């Protein structure tokens, strides 16, 4: 009985090993919101920033970097897993020049959504049309360095991460009673509208050269500390927001499968982040957390009100908390999510996980 399990382990090691060696030169592009923003908003006049303590308290520099995390965020951890020399820099960073451009770029901006009217209260944020324009601008810059043909090859072979949708519900629909979008749409009608708009964004990414695009769904929106603080009496998740996520994520998966059929290739990979989060939210102890309801940094019920600031309550051990602040997972939770992105079954990654993608592409 020992031989088959040894061969399985060996083949897994080979898959991961082959992937990493192949991907050392693989660029990585990131689009989306605060879950994946690595500091673009630091360069903008906006309140949607994570540029002061205690953000970054567990980052190697112990300084706030603009990541909405106590330490590394999801793009950082994916970069480590695929063997990149560094995590892609924010596109607005003055350091993103020369050879560092070949690592890729992070275009994400906290507060944005699928829709352009999501996050209007944050004024200066990089909405999706602008993120995509920056991607075009990036390709022109790199063409000046290595030529058009090599740039097209770099983009075609790159890994792309897309994280959108949560803010379209949390900020745009539910934040204010009788919001414009809630007057315009019921949730069962709003979700297909979002999916249609998201499809246009994804097709633009494809037309700009993206060929391996991981698309994350929303987490369990009604279970984050911010929503528990505002909507929960006994720690139960908000049913309205949970319904929204339960409708959105399966329709997103269907849309991605439809796009892949249309394109005749597995361009878009669905990451079931709702299930990834749900596992450690419903059973935090199994993942080494003491709570999935209370944020490490914040104030009020569940530390879920307002922002994480130097005046907030701050837990001494961030690894014991699933949530770092009222909305964002802790670094440890981000590592659990990336572990599923790398090696999760089709329940989590459809049609395949990132280790499989890396192995397949190394043979191409």
Short mmCIF file of C-alpha atoms in Angstrom, two decimals:
data_model
loop_
_atom_site.label_atom_id
_atom_site.label_comp_id
_atom_site.label_asym_id
_atom_site.label_seq_id
_atom_site.Cartn_x
_atom_site.Cartn_y
_atom_site.Cartn_z
CA UNK A 1 0.00 0.00 0.00
CA UNK A 2 2.95 2.36 0.59
CA UNK A 3 4.06 2.42 -3.06
CA UNK A 4 1.04 4.19 -4.62
CA UNK A 5 1.00 6.93 -1.98
CA UNK A 6 4.77 7.45 -2.44
CA UNK A 7 4.29 7.78 -6.20
CA UNK A 8 1.47 10.28 -5.68
CA UNK A 9 3.67 12.40 -3.40
CA UNK A 10 6.55 12.17 -5.87
CA UNK A 11 4.36 13.24 -8.80
CA UNK A 12 3.02 16.19 -6.77
CA UNK A 13 6.57 17.26 -5.95
CA UNK A 14 7.48 16.98 -9.62
CA UNK A 15 4.46 19.05 -10.62
CA UNK A 16 5.31 21.81 -8.16
CA UNK A 17 9.04 21.64 -8.94
CA UNK A 18 8.52 21.79 -12.70
CA UNK A 19 6.07 24.69 -12.26
CA UNK A 20 8.43 26.79 -10.20
CA UNK A 21 11.47 26.29 -12.44
CA UNK A 22 9.41 27.16 -15.52
CA UNK A 23 7.75 30.15 -13.95
CA UNK A 24 10.83 32.00 -12.76
CA UNK A 25 10.59 34.26 -15.81
CA UNK A 26 6.79 34.30 -15.77
CA UNK A 27 5.23 37.74 -15.36
CA UNK A 28 2.33 38.24 -12.94
CA UNK A 29 -0.41 40.84 -13.37
CA UNK A 30 -2.95 41.74 -10.71
CA UNK A 31 -6.27 43.57 -11.18
CA UNK A 32 -8.94 44.28 -8.60
CA UNK A 33 -9.75 45.83 -5.24
CA UNK A 34 -8.34 46.13 -1.70
CA UNK A 35 -7.98 42.36 -1.29
CA UNK A 36 -5.12 42.51 -3.81
CA UNK A 37 -4.02 46.20 -3.83
CA UNK A 38 -0.32 46.35 -2.93
CA UNK A 39 -0.13 50.11 -2.56
CA UNK A 40 -1.41 51.94 -5.66
CA UNK A 41 -3.78 54.02 -3.53
CA UNK A 42 -0.80 55.39 -1.56
CA UNK A 43 -0.07 57.49 -4.65
CA UNK A 44 -3.64 58.85 -4.89
CA UNK A 45 -5.63 61.46 -2.99
CA UNK A 46 -8.16 59.06 -1.49
CA UNK A 47 -9.32 57.90 1.92
CA UNK A 48 -9.14 54.25 0.74
CA UNK A 49 -5.56 53.75 1.92
CA UNK A 50 -3.65 51.41 4.23
CA UNK A 51 -0.57 53.58 4.62
CA UNK A 52 -0.36 53.98 8.39
CA UNK A 53 0.22 51.67 11.39
CA UNK A 54 -0.76 49.10 12.44
CA UNK A 55 -1.08 47.98 8.77
CA UNK A 56 2.09 46.12 7.83
CA UNK A 57 2.92 45.24 11.44
CA UNK A 58 4.02 41.73 10.35
CA UNK A 59 5.39 42.71 6.92
CA UNK A 60 9.19 42.18 6.71
CA UNK A 61 9.82 45.96 6.95
CA UNK A 62 7.25 46.28 9.82
CA UNK A 63 5.84 49.27 7.95
CA UNK A 64 2.52 50.02 6.29
CA UNK A 65 2.91 49.46 2.54
CA UNK A 66 -0.62 50.11 1.29
CA UNK A 67 -1.56 46.44 1.60
CA UNK A 68 -4.81 45.90 3.52
CA UNK A 69 -3.13 43.27 5.67
CA UNK A 70 -1.00 42.83 8.75
CA UNK A 71 1.63 41.33 6.43
CA UNK A 72 1.59 39.71 3.01
CA UNK A 73 -1.49 39.80 0.79
CA UNK A 74 -2.64 37.20 -1.74
CA UNK A 75 -0.50 38.44 -4.69
CA UNK A 76 2.61 38.38 -2.47
CA UNK A 77 2.00 34.78 -1.43
CA UNK A 78 1.20 33.62 -4.99
CA UNK A 79 4.45 35.29 -6.16
CA UNK A 80 6.38 33.33 -3.54
CA UNK A 81 4.67 30.09 -4.56
CA UNK A 82 5.39 30.46 -8.29
CA UNK A 83 9.04 31.38 -7.74
CA UNK A 84 8.91 35.06 -8.79
CA UNK A 85 11.91 37.20 -7.90
CA UNK A 86 9.52 39.61 -6.16
CA UNK A 87 5.83 40.43 -5.88
CA UNK A 88 4.74 42.69 -8.77
CA UNK A 89 5.06 46.33 -7.74
CA UNK A 90 2.09 48.73 -7.72
CA UNK A 91 1.84 50.20 -11.22
CA UNK A 92 2.01 53.74 -9.80
CA UNK A 93 5.24 53.01 -7.89
CA UNK A 94 8.19 55.11 -9.17
CA UNK A 95 10.33 51.98 -8.64
CA UNK A 96 8.51 50.09 -11.41
CA UNK A 97 11.05 50.71 -14.17
CA UNK A 98 13.58 48.83 -16.28
CA UNK A 99 13.96 45.12 -15.61
CA UNK A 100 11.45 45.21 -12.75
CA UNK A 101 8.72 45.78 -15.36
CA UNK A 102 9.37 42.23 -16.62
CA UNK A 103 8.21 40.78 -13.28
CA UNK A 104 4.72 42.17 -14.01
CA UNK A 105 2.63 44.86 -12.35
CA UNK A 106 -0.16 45.26 -9.82
CA UNK A 107 -2.94 47.55 -11.09
CA UNK A 108 -5.38 46.93 -8.21
CA UNK A 109 -6.95 49.76 -6.26
CA UNK A 110 -8.87 49.60 -2.98
CA UNK A 111 -12.54 50.58 -3.17
CA UNK A 112 -13.25 49.74 -6.79
CA UNK A 113 -15.75 47.27 -8.19
CA UNK A 114 -17.04 45.79 -11.41
CA UNK A 115 -19.19 48.90 -11.84
CA UNK A 116 -17.72 52.36 -12.29
CA UNK A 117 -20.09 53.87 -9.71
CA UNK A 118 -18.82 51.52 -6.98
CA UNK A 119 -16.64 53.41 -4.50
CA UNK A 120 -17.57 56.90 -5.71
CA UNK A 121 -17.12 58.14 -2.12
CA UNK A 122 -13.39 57.38 -2.38
CA UNK A 123 -13.08 59.82 -5.32
CA UNK A 124 -9.55 59.09 -6.65
CA UNK A 125 -9.31 55.35 -7.14
CA UNK A 126 -8.28 53.35 -10.20
CA UNK A 127 -11.52 51.99 -11.62
CA UNK A 128 -11.43 49.04 -14.01
CA UNK A 129 -11.33 51.03 -17.29
CA UNK A 130 -8.28 52.88 -15.94
CA UNK A 131 -6.63 49.66 -14.68
CA UNK A 132 -7.01 48.23 -18.18
CA UNK A 133 -5.67 51.46 -19.74
CA UNK A 134 -2.64 51.18 -17.46
CA UNK A 135 -2.19 47.60 -18.70
CA UNK A 136 -2.07 48.94 -22.27
CA UNK A 137 0.39 51.62 -21.16
CA UNK A 138 2.49 48.96 -19.40
CA UNK A 139 2.70 46.94 -22.63
CA UNK A 140 3.87 50.00 -24.55
CA UNK A 141 6.61 50.61 -21.94
CA UNK A 142 7.78 46.99 -22.07
CA UNK A 143 7.73 47.01 -25.90
CA UNK A 144 10.25 49.86 -25.69
CA UNK A 145 12.47 47.59 -23.57
CA UNK A 146 12.24 44.19 -25.27
CA UNK A 147 10.27 44.76 -28.50
CA UNK A 148 6.64 44.10 -29.41
CA UNK A 149 6.90 40.37 -30.16
CA UNK A 150 8.67 39.59 -26.87
CA UNK A 151 6.18 41.75 -24.97
CA UNK A 152 3.26 39.88 -26.50
CA UNK A 153 4.90 36.58 -25.53
CA UNK A 154 5.55 37.84 -21.96
CA UNK A 155 1.88 38.85 -21.58
CA UNK A 156 0.51 35.66 -23.19
CA UNK A 157 2.63 33.49 -20.86
CA UNK A 158 1.90 35.57 -17.75
CA UNK A 159 -0.31 34.67 -14.83
CA UNK A 160 -3.19 37.11 -14.25
CA UNK A 161 -5.18 37.47 -11.02
CA UNK A 162 -8.56 39.21 -11.04
CA UNK A 163 -10.40 39.98 -7.77
CA UNK A 164 -13.61 41.98 -8.11
CA UNK A 165 -17.24 41.98 -6.99
CA UNK A 166 -17.35 42.28 -3.21
CA UNK A 167 -17.48 46.08 -3.19
CA UNK A 168 -20.34 46.10 -5.72
CA UNK A 169 -22.45 44.51 -2.98
CA UNK A 170 -20.92 45.81 0.27
CA UNK A 171 -20.34 49.43 -0.77
CA UNK A 172 -22.60 50.02 -3.76
CA UNK A 173 -25.74 48.08 -2.84
CA UNK A 174 -25.96 47.50 0.93
CA UNK A 175 -23.92 50.23 2.63
CA UNK A 176 -26.59 52.93 2.49
CA UNK A 177 -30.28 52.11 3.00
CA UNK A 178 -32.23 52.70 -0.22
CA UNK A 179 -29.04 53.02 -2.27
CA UNK A 180 -29.47 53.91 -5.95
CA UNK A 181 -28.60 50.39 -7.07
CA UNK A 182 -30.96 48.77 -4.53
CA UNK A 183 -33.79 50.96 -5.84
CA UNK A 184 -32.90 50.00 -9.40
CA UNK A 185 -32.41 46.24 -8.88
CA UNK A 186 -33.46 43.43 -6.59
CA UNK A 187 -30.47 41.20 -5.72
CA UNK A 188 -31.64 38.41 -8.11
CA UNK A 189 -31.63 41.01 -10.93
CA UNK A 190 -28.49 42.86 -9.80
CA UNK A 191 -26.32 39.72 -9.91
CA UNK A 192 -26.85 38.94 -13.64
CA UNK A 193 -26.24 42.63 -14.41
CA UNK A 194 -22.89 42.45 -12.57
CA UNK A 195 -21.99 39.20 -14.33
CA UNK A 196 -22.66 40.76 -17.76
CA UNK A 197 -20.45 43.76 -16.91
CA UNK A 198 -17.73 41.49 -15.49
CA UNK A 199 -17.75 39.44 -18.71
CA UNK A 200 -16.89 42.59 -20.70
CA UNK A 201 -13.93 43.29 -18.39
CA UNK A 202 -12.64 39.72 -18.73
CA UNK A 203 -12.94 39.79 -22.52
CA UNK A 204 -10.90 43.01 -22.54
CA UNK A 205 -8.19 41.26 -20.47
CA UNK A 206 -8.25 38.42 -23.03
CA UNK A 207 -8.05 40.86 -25.95
CA UNK A 208 -5.07 42.53 -24.26
CA UNK A 209 -3.25 39.19 -24.19
CA UNK A 210 -4.25 37.48 -20.92
CA UNK A 211 -4.28 33.69 -21.41
CA UNK A 212 -4.08 32.35 -17.81
CA UNK A 213 -6.50 34.35 -15.70
CA UNK A 214 -7.43 33.29 -12.17
CA UNK A 215 -10.77 34.89 -11.26
CA UNK A 216 -11.71 34.85 -7.59
CA UNK A 217 -15.32 34.90 -6.44
CA UNK A 218 -16.47 36.90 -3.45
CA UNK A 219 -15.99 35.56 0.06
CA UNK A 220 -18.98 34.98 2.38
CA UNK A 221 -19.83 38.70 2.41
CA UNK A 222 -22.27 38.54 5.31
CA UNK A 223 -19.74 36.99 7.71
CA UNK A 224 -17.00 39.63 7.80
CA UNK A 225 -16.64 41.49 11.14
CA UNK A 226 -17.87 44.76 9.58
CA UNK A 227 -21.21 43.18 8.64
CA UNK A 228 -21.51 41.32 11.96
CA UNK A 229 -21.02 44.65 13.78
CA UNK A 230 -23.78 46.35 11.80
CA UNK A 231 -26.27 43.57 11.10
CA UNK A 232 -25.80 40.70 13.56
CA UNK A 233 -27.45 40.23 16.96
CA UNK A 234 -25.87 36.96 18.02
CA UNK A 235 -22.89 36.58 15.70
CA UNK A 236 -24.89 35.10 12.83
CA UNK A 237 -23.93 36.10 9.27
CA UNK A 238 -26.08 38.67 7.45
CA UNK A 239 -28.61 36.68 5.36
CA UNK A 240 -28.98 39.43 2.71
CA UNK A 241 -25.28 39.58 1.97
CA UNK A 242 -24.95 35.80 2.14
CA UNK A 243 -27.77 35.49 -0.41
CA UNK A 244 -25.92 37.92 -2.68
CA UNK A 245 -22.70 35.86 -2.52
CA UNK A 246 -24.65 32.60 -2.95
CA UNK A 247 -26.19 33.94 -6.18
CA UNK A 248 -23.10 35.71 -7.53
CA UNK A 249 -20.46 32.99 -7.21
CA UNK A 250 -22.23 30.16 -9.11
CA UNK A 251 -23.23 32.58 -11.88
CA UNK A 252 -19.63 33.79 -12.10
CA UNK A 253 -18.47 30.17 -12.47
CA UNK A 254 -21.04 29.54 -15.23
CA UNK A 255 -19.97 32.69 -17.06
CA UNK A 256 -16.28 31.67 -16.92
CA UNK A 257 -17.08 28.18 -18.19
CA UNK A 258 -19.08 29.72 -21.04
CA UNK A 259 -16.17 32.02 -21.97
CA UNK A 260 -13.74 29.09 -21.99
CA UNK A 261 -16.08 27.11 -24.28
CA UNK A 262 -16.37 30.11 -26.59
CA UNK A 263 -12.60 30.62 -26.70
CA UNK A 264 -11.88 26.89 -26.99
CA UNK A 265 -9.31 27.06 -24.19
CA UNK A 266 -9.14 27.12 -20.38
CA UNK A 267 -8.18 30.78 -20.21
CA UNK A 268 -10.25 31.60 -17.12
CA UNK A 269 -9.81 29.66 -13.88
CA UNK A 270 -12.53 30.05 -11.24
CA UNK A 271 -11.25 30.27 -7.66
CA UNK A 272 -14.07 29.45 -5.23
CA UNK A 273 -12.94 31.86 -2.52
CA UNK A 274 -16.39 31.71 -0.93
CA UNK A 275 -15.82 28.05 -0.03
CA UNK A 276 -12.19 28.68 0.94
CA UNK A 277 -13.30 31.36 3.43
CA UNK A 278 -16.35 29.43 4.60
CA UNK A 279 -14.18 26.53 5.74
CA UNK A 280 -12.20 28.61 8.22
CA UNK A 281 -15.15 30.85 9.15
CA UNK A 282 -17.35 27.90 10.16
CA UNK A 283 -14.52 25.95 11.83
CA UNK A 284 -11.76 28.42 12.78
CA UNK A 285 -10.15 26.11 15.35
CA UNK A 286 -9.39 23.52 12.65
CA UNK A 287 -7.16 26.13 10.99
CA UNK A 288 -5.50 27.36 14.17
CA UNK A 289 -7.66 30.46 14.69
CA UNK A 290 -9.36 31.36 17.97
CA UNK A 291 -12.03 33.39 16.15
CA UNK A 292 -13.40 34.12 12.71
CA UNK A 293 -15.90 36.70 13.97
CA UNK A 294 -13.73 39.28 15.74
CA UNK A 295 -11.20 41.28 13.71
CA UNK A 296 -7.69 41.62 15.12
CA UNK A 297 -7.69 45.39 14.53
CA UNK A 298 -10.75 47.61 14.96
CA UNK A 299 -13.26 48.83 17.49
CA UNK A 300 -16.86 48.29 18.51
CA UNK A 301 -18.69 44.95 18.32
CA UNK A 302 -16.47 42.28 16.73
CA UNK A 303 -13.87 45.06 16.20
CA UNK A 304 -15.96 45.63 13.09
CA UNK A 305 -16.73 49.36 13.18
CA UNK A 306 -14.73 52.05 11.41
CA UNK A 307 -11.16 51.70 10.24
CA UNK A 308 -8.07 50.00 11.64
CA UNK A 309 -5.98 52.89 13.04
CA UNK A 310 -3.23 53.42 15.63
CA UNK A 311 -6.04 54.03 18.17
CA UNK A 312 -7.86 50.76 17.42
CA UNK A 313 -7.90 47.62 19.55
CA UNK A 314 -5.04 45.43 18.31
CA UNK A 315 -4.62 41.73 19.03
CA UNK A 316 -1.13 40.59 20.13
CA UNK A 317 -1.00 37.51 17.86
CA UNK A 318 -2.37 38.07 14.36
CA UNK A 319 -2.03 34.37 13.44
CA UNK A 320 -4.90 33.53 15.81
CA UNK A 321 -7.39 35.70 13.89
CA UNK A 322 -9.00 34.88 10.54
CA UNK A 323 -9.68 38.59 9.94
CA UNK A 324 -7.08 41.30 10.26
CA UNK A 325 -9.47 44.27 10.03
CA UNK A 326 -13.26 44.62 9.59
CA UNK A 327 -13.11 43.48 5.93
CA UNK A 328 -9.79 41.81 5.14
CA UNK A 329 -8.32 38.39 6.00
CA UNK A 330 -5.15 38.13 8.07
CA UNK A 331 -1.87 37.09 6.44
CA UNK A 332 -2.36 33.60 7.84
CA UNK A 333 -5.84 33.37 6.28
CA UNK A 334 -4.39 34.64 2.98
CA UNK A 335 -1.85 31.80 3.11
CA UNK A 336 -4.66 29.26 3.55
CA UNK A 337 -6.49 30.75 0.54
CA UNK A 338 -3.36 30.60 -1.64
CA UNK A 339 -2.70 27.01 -0.55
CA UNK A 340 -6.12 26.13 -2.04
CA UNK A 341 -5.38 28.17 -5.18
CA UNK A 342 -2.15 26.20 -5.60
CA UNK A 343 -3.33 22.69 -4.86
CA UNK A 344 -7.10 22.68 -4.18
CA UNK A 345 -9.49 20.18 -5.75
CA UNK A 346 -12.06 21.21 -8.38
CA UNK A 347 -14.37 22.18 -5.51
CA UNK A 348 -12.03 25.14 -5.00
CA UNK A 349 -10.34 25.60 -8.39
CA UNK A 350 -12.16 24.93 -11.64
CA UNK A 351 -11.18 23.52 -14.07
CA UNK A 352 -7.75 23.13 -12.40
CA UNK A 353 -5.49 24.47 -9.67
CA UNK A 354 -2.42 26.64 -10.14
CA UNK A 355 0.10 23.81 -9.64
CA UNK A 356 -1.55 21.93 -12.52
CA UNK A 357 -1.47 25.06 -14.71
CA UNK A 358 2.24 25.54 -14.02
CA UNK A 359 2.99 21.89 -14.82
CA UNK A 360 0.96 21.97 -18.06
CA UNK A 361 2.48 25.23 -19.23
CA UNK A 362 6.01 23.99 -18.53
CA UNK A 363 5.43 21.18 -21.03
CA UNK A 364 3.93 23.44 -23.69
#
